[in-house]
Amino acid sequence: AQSVTQPDIHITVSEGASLELRCNYSYGATPYLFWYVQSPGQGLQLLLKYFSGDTLVQGIKGFEAEFKRSQSSFNLRKPSVHWSDAAEYFCAVGGYSGGYQKVTFGIGTKLQVIP
Amino acid sequence: DTEVTQTPKHLVMGMTNKKSLKCEQHMGHRAMYWYKQKAKKPPELMFVYSYEKLSINESVPSRFSPECPNSSLLNLHLHALQPEDSALYLCASSQDPGAPRKFFGPGTRLTVL
């Protein structure tokens, strides 16, 4: 069975500081990996995805993530956080199950940005 | 058009009401999904439609009744809901059931009184 662990439920950073959100996954084969962002009361916006190839993935809004197979990790990073980045961030893993691509989400990390 | 739209944005209903949520996509996707998201929790899969046929029902109570009238539309009919059914209901689509990337709609915020 596939699973995702986001060890940090809540992170607070100062505006302009760097950010790293941690994600570890469990899946038997090469996974599809995603980071989504959700503002309060809104739907999910895809920040970036990893399917194959270059293990450093660039996304929207200046985010990047690195796939490390040896550590089963897919951590999200941003060099300089903006106040508008305050939101909930979900890491997700996709894998084939029951005839379709099942997406399993982590519990989410809430990011607070202080001035 | 790379959008999934959902209506209404907000819905308040009583426990005896019947209402419907609507989801639409015009990307030619052949798989569509309903997710339920409670506050401070990740989305949980409810139903999967594959080529307009229901393929997955994640043990959802019968007071939730999905319908896929055509390849672009997905409805969720609600009847005799409970207050604990209050949540954000997200619709998603993918190119086909085997495609890993899901496109999510903005959601319908449902409150059951």
Tab-separated table of C-alpha atoms in Angstrom:
chain	number	residue	atom	x	y	z
A	1	ALA	CA	0.000	0.000	0.000
A	2	GLN	CA	1.166	3.503	-0.727
A	3	SER	CA	1.455	6.154	1.963
A	4	VAL	CA	2.814	9.634	2.561
A	5	THR	CA	4.256	11.144	5.720
A	6	GLN	CA	4.531	14.852	6.278
A	7	PRO	CA	6.222	15.115	9.670
A	8	ASP	CA	5.617	18.835	10.168
A	9	ILE	CA	1.981	19.751	10.785
A	10	HIS	CA	2.699	23.443	11.220
A	11	ILE	CA	5.706	25.547	10.161
A	12	THR	CA	6.299	29.247	10.749
A	13	VAL	CA	8.876	31.174	8.741
A	14	SER	CA	9.728	34.844	8.365
A	15	GLU	CA	9.056	36.536	5.078
A	16	GLY	CA	12.172	36.377	2.924
A	17	ALA	CA	13.528	33.313	4.703
A	18	SER	CA	14.089	29.999	2.971
A	19	LEU	CA	11.614	27.145	3.284
A	20	GLU	CA	11.813	23.372	3.232
A	21	LEU	CA	8.759	21.170	3.719
A	22	ARG	CA	9.464	17.507	4.276
A	23	CYS	CA	7.731	14.582	2.633
A	24	ASN	CA	8.465	10.865	2.816
A	25	TYR	CA	6.578	8.295	0.812
A	26	SER	CA	6.108	4.566	0.723
A	27	TYR	CA	5.464	2.816	-2.577
A	28	GLY	CA	6.748	-0.423	-4.055
A	29	ALA	CA	7.718	0.852	-7.486
A	30	THR	CA	8.809	4.173	-8.960
A	31	PRO	CA	6.215	6.610	-7.678
A	32	TYR	CA	4.491	9.577	-9.150
A	33	LEU	CA	4.961	12.416	-6.668
A	34	PHE	CA	3.116	15.687	-6.293
A	35	TRP	CA	2.999	18.808	-4.182
A	36	TYR	CA	-0.301	20.671	-3.976
A	37	VAL	CA	-1.081	23.973	-2.265
A	38	GLN	CA	-4.452	24.915	-0.811
A	39	SER	CA	-5.454	28.357	0.417
A	40	PRO	CA	-8.268	28.515	3.003
A	41	GLY	CA	-11.588	27.443	1.531
A	42	GLN	CA	-10.045	26.860	-1.897
A	43	GLY	CA	-9.354	23.861	-4.082
A	44	LEU	CA	-5.994	22.210	-4.677
A	45	GLN	CA	-3.449	23.826	-6.959
A	46	LEU	CA	-0.639	21.694	-8.345
A	47	LEU	CA	2.768	23.203	-7.536
A	48	LEU	CA	4.923	20.559	-9.201
A	49	LYS	CA	5.142	16.879	-10.021
A	50	TYR	CA	7.752	14.205	-10.518
A	51	PHE	CA	7.167	11.337	-12.904
A	52	SER	CA	10.666	10.454	-14.116
A	53	GLY	CA	13.928	11.986	-15.324
A	54	ASP	CA	15.682	14.860	-13.591
A	55	THR	CA	15.260	14.430	-9.852
A	56	LEU	CA	15.193	18.188	-9.230
A	57	VAL	CA	11.809	19.467	-10.325
A	58	GLN	CA	10.879	23.104	-10.845
A	59	GLY	CA	7.343	24.249	-10.196
A	60	ILE	CA	5.229	27.353	-10.147
A	61	LYS	CA	5.640	30.299	-7.783
A	62	GLY	CA	9.391	29.683	-7.399
A	63	PHE	CA	9.047	26.273	-5.725
A	64	GLU	CA	11.239	23.275	-6.400
A	65	ALA	CA	11.404	19.734	-5.052
A	66	GLU	CA	14.016	17.022	-5.105
A	67	PHE	CA	13.260	13.326	-5.447
A	68	LYS	CA	15.671	11.186	-3.455
A	69	ARG	CA	14.978	7.532	-4.011
A	70	SER	CA	17.476	6.360	-1.380
A	71	GLN	CA	15.658	8.373	1.282
A	72	SER	CA	12.119	7.907	-0.118
A	73	SER	CA	11.774	11.656	0.108
A	74	PHE	CA	10.362	14.472	-2.002
A	75	ASN	CA	11.009	17.669	-0.058
A	76	LEU	CA	9.664	21.005	-1.232
A	77	ARG	CA	11.871	24.097	-1.142
A	78	LYS	CA	11.690	27.789	-1.814
A	79	PRO	CA	14.658	30.141	-1.398
A	80	SER	CA	12.671	33.184	-0.269
A	81	VAL	CA	9.138	32.965	1.114
A	82	HIS	CA	6.503	35.608	0.399
A	83	TRP	CA	3.550	36.401	2.660
A	84	SER	CA	1.221	35.074	-0.055
A	85	ASP	CA	2.772	31.602	0.344
A	86	ALA	CA	0.897	31.123	3.627
A	87	ALA	CA	-1.333	28.119	2.947
A	88	GLU	CA	-1.678	24.360	3.472
A	89	TYR	CA	0.726	22.188	1.508
A	90	PHE	CA	-0.035	18.573	0.631
A	91	CYS	CA	2.463	16.040	-0.617
A	92	ALA	CA	0.911	13.167	-2.554
A	93	VAL	CA	1.982	9.893	-4.127
A	94	GLY	CA	0.305	8.272	-7.113
A	95	GLY	CA	0.298	4.592	-7.863
A	96	TYR	CA	-1.718	2.101	-9.859
A	97	SER	CA	-4.368	0.392	-7.758
A	98	GLY	CA	-7.704	-1.246	-8.577
A	99	GLY	CA	-7.658	-0.214	-12.228
A	100	TYR	CA	-6.817	3.429	-11.831
A	101	GLN	CA	-4.084	5.785	-10.652
A	102	LYS	CA	-4.779	6.267	-6.967
A	103	VAL	CA	-3.496	9.436	-5.322
A	104	THR	CA	-2.731	9.275	-1.601
A	105	PHE	CA	-2.264	12.543	0.235
A	106	GLY	CA	-0.193	13.332	3.274
A	107	ILE	CA	-1.822	15.001	6.243
A	108	GLY	CA	-0.636	18.418	5.114
A	109	THR	CA	1.711	21.089	6.454
A	110	LYS	CA	0.284	24.456	7.353
A	111	LEU	CA	2.683	27.257	6.526
A	112	GLN	CA	2.499	30.516	8.438
A	113	VAL	CA	4.555	33.476	7.209
A	114	ILE	CA	5.391	36.258	9.649
A	115	PRO	CA	6.509	39.743	8.555
B	1	ASP	CA	-9.554	25.055	-21.335
B	2	THR	CA	-7.639	23.358	-18.510
B	3	GLU	CA	-10.199	23.961	-15.818
B	4	VAL	CA	-12.545	21.947	-13.681
B	5	THR	CA	-15.524	23.994	-12.558
B	6	GLN	CA	-17.851	23.276	-9.661
B	7	THR	CA	-21.188	24.728	-8.676
B	8	PRO	CA	-22.356	25.949	-6.319
B	9	LYS	CA	-19.416	27.404	-4.463
B	10	HIS	CA	-21.269	27.242	-1.138
B	11	LEU	CA	-24.322	25.234	-0.117
B	12	VAL	CA	-26.278	25.188	3.120
B	13	MET	CA	-28.924	22.492	3.495
B	14	GLY	CA	-31.113	20.928	6.109
B	15	MET	CA	-31.061	17.243	6.916
B	16	THR	CA	-34.316	16.636	5.011
B	17	ASN	CA	-33.302	18.523	1.865
B	18	LYS	CA	-32.288	17.111	-1.499
B	19	LYS	CA	-29.590	18.985	-3.351
B	20	SER	CA	-27.001	18.338	-6.046
B	21	LEU	CA	-23.403	19.346	-6.633
B	22	LYS	CA	-22.226	19.803	-10.180
B	23	CYS	CA	-18.798	19.395	-11.751
B	24	GLU	CA	-17.789	20.095	-15.332
B	25	GLN	CA	-14.633	19.759	-17.422
B	26	HIS	CA	-14.001	20.334	-21.121
B	27	MET	CA	-10.529	18.851	-21.373
B	28	GLY	CA	-11.758	15.589	-22.903
B	29	HIS	CA	-10.840	13.723	-19.729
B	30	ARG	CA	-12.403	10.273	-19.352
B	31	ALA	CA	-11.964	9.811	-15.603
B	32	MET	CA	-13.672	11.936	-12.975
B	33	TYR	CA	-13.554	11.808	-9.194
B	34	TRP	CA	-15.328	13.050	-6.078
B	35	TYR	CA	-13.297	13.745	-2.944
B	36	LYS	CA	-14.445	14.842	0.502
B	37	GLN	CA	-12.224	17.058	2.614
B	38	LYS	CA	-12.943	17.765	6.263
B	39	ALA	CA	-11.329	20.745	7.959
B	40	LYS	CA	-7.605	20.362	8.578
B	41	LYS	CA	-7.553	16.966	6.834
B	42	PRO	CA	-6.368	15.780	3.424
B	43	PRO	CA	-8.894	14.971	0.684
B	44	GLU	CA	-10.416	11.496	0.822
B	45	LEU	CA	-11.595	9.703	-2.306
B	46	MET	CA	-15.319	8.960	-2.524
B	47	PHE	CA	-16.027	7.853	-6.110
B	48	VAL	CA	-14.217	7.220	-9.385
B	49	TYR	CA	-15.932	7.353	-12.774
B	50	SER	CA	-14.093	5.753	-15.646
B	51	TYR	CA	-15.490	6.330	-19.161
B	52	GLU	CA	-18.787	7.458	-17.611
B	53	LYS	CA	-19.136	4.306	-15.537
B	54	LEU	CA	-18.799	4.117	-11.782
B	55	SER	CA	-15.681	2.065	-11.112
B	56	ILE	CA	-14.822	2.836	-7.506
B	57	ASN	CA	-17.092	3.519	-4.534
B	58	GLU	CA	-15.053	3.914	-1.378
B	59	SER	CA	-17.821	2.598	0.894
B	60	VAL	CA	-19.676	5.890	0.752
B	61	PRO	CA	-23.127	5.992	2.455
B	62	SER	CA	-26.085	5.803	0.066
B	63	ARG	CA	-27.205	9.311	1.011
B	64	PHE	CA	-24.508	10.355	-1.493
B	65	SER	CA	-25.453	9.353	-5.038
B	66	PRO	CA	-23.078	10.118	-7.920
B	67	GLU	CA	-24.116	10.455	-11.529
B	68	CYS	CA	-22.149	10.941	-14.728
B	69	PRO	CA	-24.617	12.056	-17.463
B	70	ASN	CA	-21.846	12.464	-20.070
B	71	SER	CA	-18.088	12.605	-20.339
B	72	SER	CA	-17.948	16.275	-19.302
B	73	LEU	CA	-20.332	16.302	-16.370
B	74	LEU	CA	-20.314	14.766	-12.923
B	75	ASN	CA	-23.025	15.261	-10.344
B	76	LEU	CA	-23.275	14.356	-6.687
B	77	HIS	CA	-26.840	14.059	-5.424
B	78	LEU	CA	-27.335	14.613	-1.724
B	79	HIS	CA	-30.277	13.425	0.356
B	80	ALA	CA	-30.889	13.118	4.097
B	81	LEU	CA	-27.389	14.249	4.994
B	82	GLN	CA	-26.061	14.513	8.519
B	83	PRO	CA	-24.230	17.478	10.093
B	84	GLU	CA	-21.012	15.430	10.026
B	85	ASP	CA	-21.236	15.448	6.221
B	86	SER	CA	-20.346	19.136	6.269
B	87	ALA	CA	-17.096	19.440	4.337
B	88	LEU	CA	-15.432	20.729	1.187
B	89	TYR	CA	-16.372	18.507	-1.748
B	90	LEU	CA	-13.761	18.464	-4.472
B	91	CYS	CA	-14.205	17.228	-7.991
B	92	ALA	CA	-11.227	16.160	-10.084
B	93	SER	CA	-10.570	14.760	-13.531
B	94	SER	CA	-7.723	13.016	-15.308
B	95	GLN	CA	-7.037	12.191	-18.936
B	96	ASP	CA	-7.942	8.588	-18.299
B	97	PRO	CA	-8.056	6.292	-15.240
B	98	GLY	CA	-4.375	5.445	-15.660
B	99	ALA	CA	-3.174	9.040	-15.855
B	100	PRO	CA	-1.413	10.075	-12.651
B	101	ARG	CA	-2.152	13.779	-12.730
B	102	LYS	CA	-5.504	14.904	-11.376
B	103	PHE	CA	-6.959	18.326	-12.148
B	104	PHE	CA	-8.937	19.617	-9.187
B	105	GLY	CA	-11.880	21.987	-9.124
B	106	PRO	CA	-12.252	24.759	-6.525
B	107	GLY	CA	-14.689	22.733	-4.450
B	108	THR	CA	-18.150	23.195	-2.977
B	109	ARG	CA	-18.275	24.138	0.701
B	110	LEU	CA	-21.248	22.193	2.118
B	111	THR	CA	-22.847	22.933	5.468
B	112	VAL	CA	-25.561	20.611	6.783
B	113	LEU	CA	-27.735	22.078	9.521
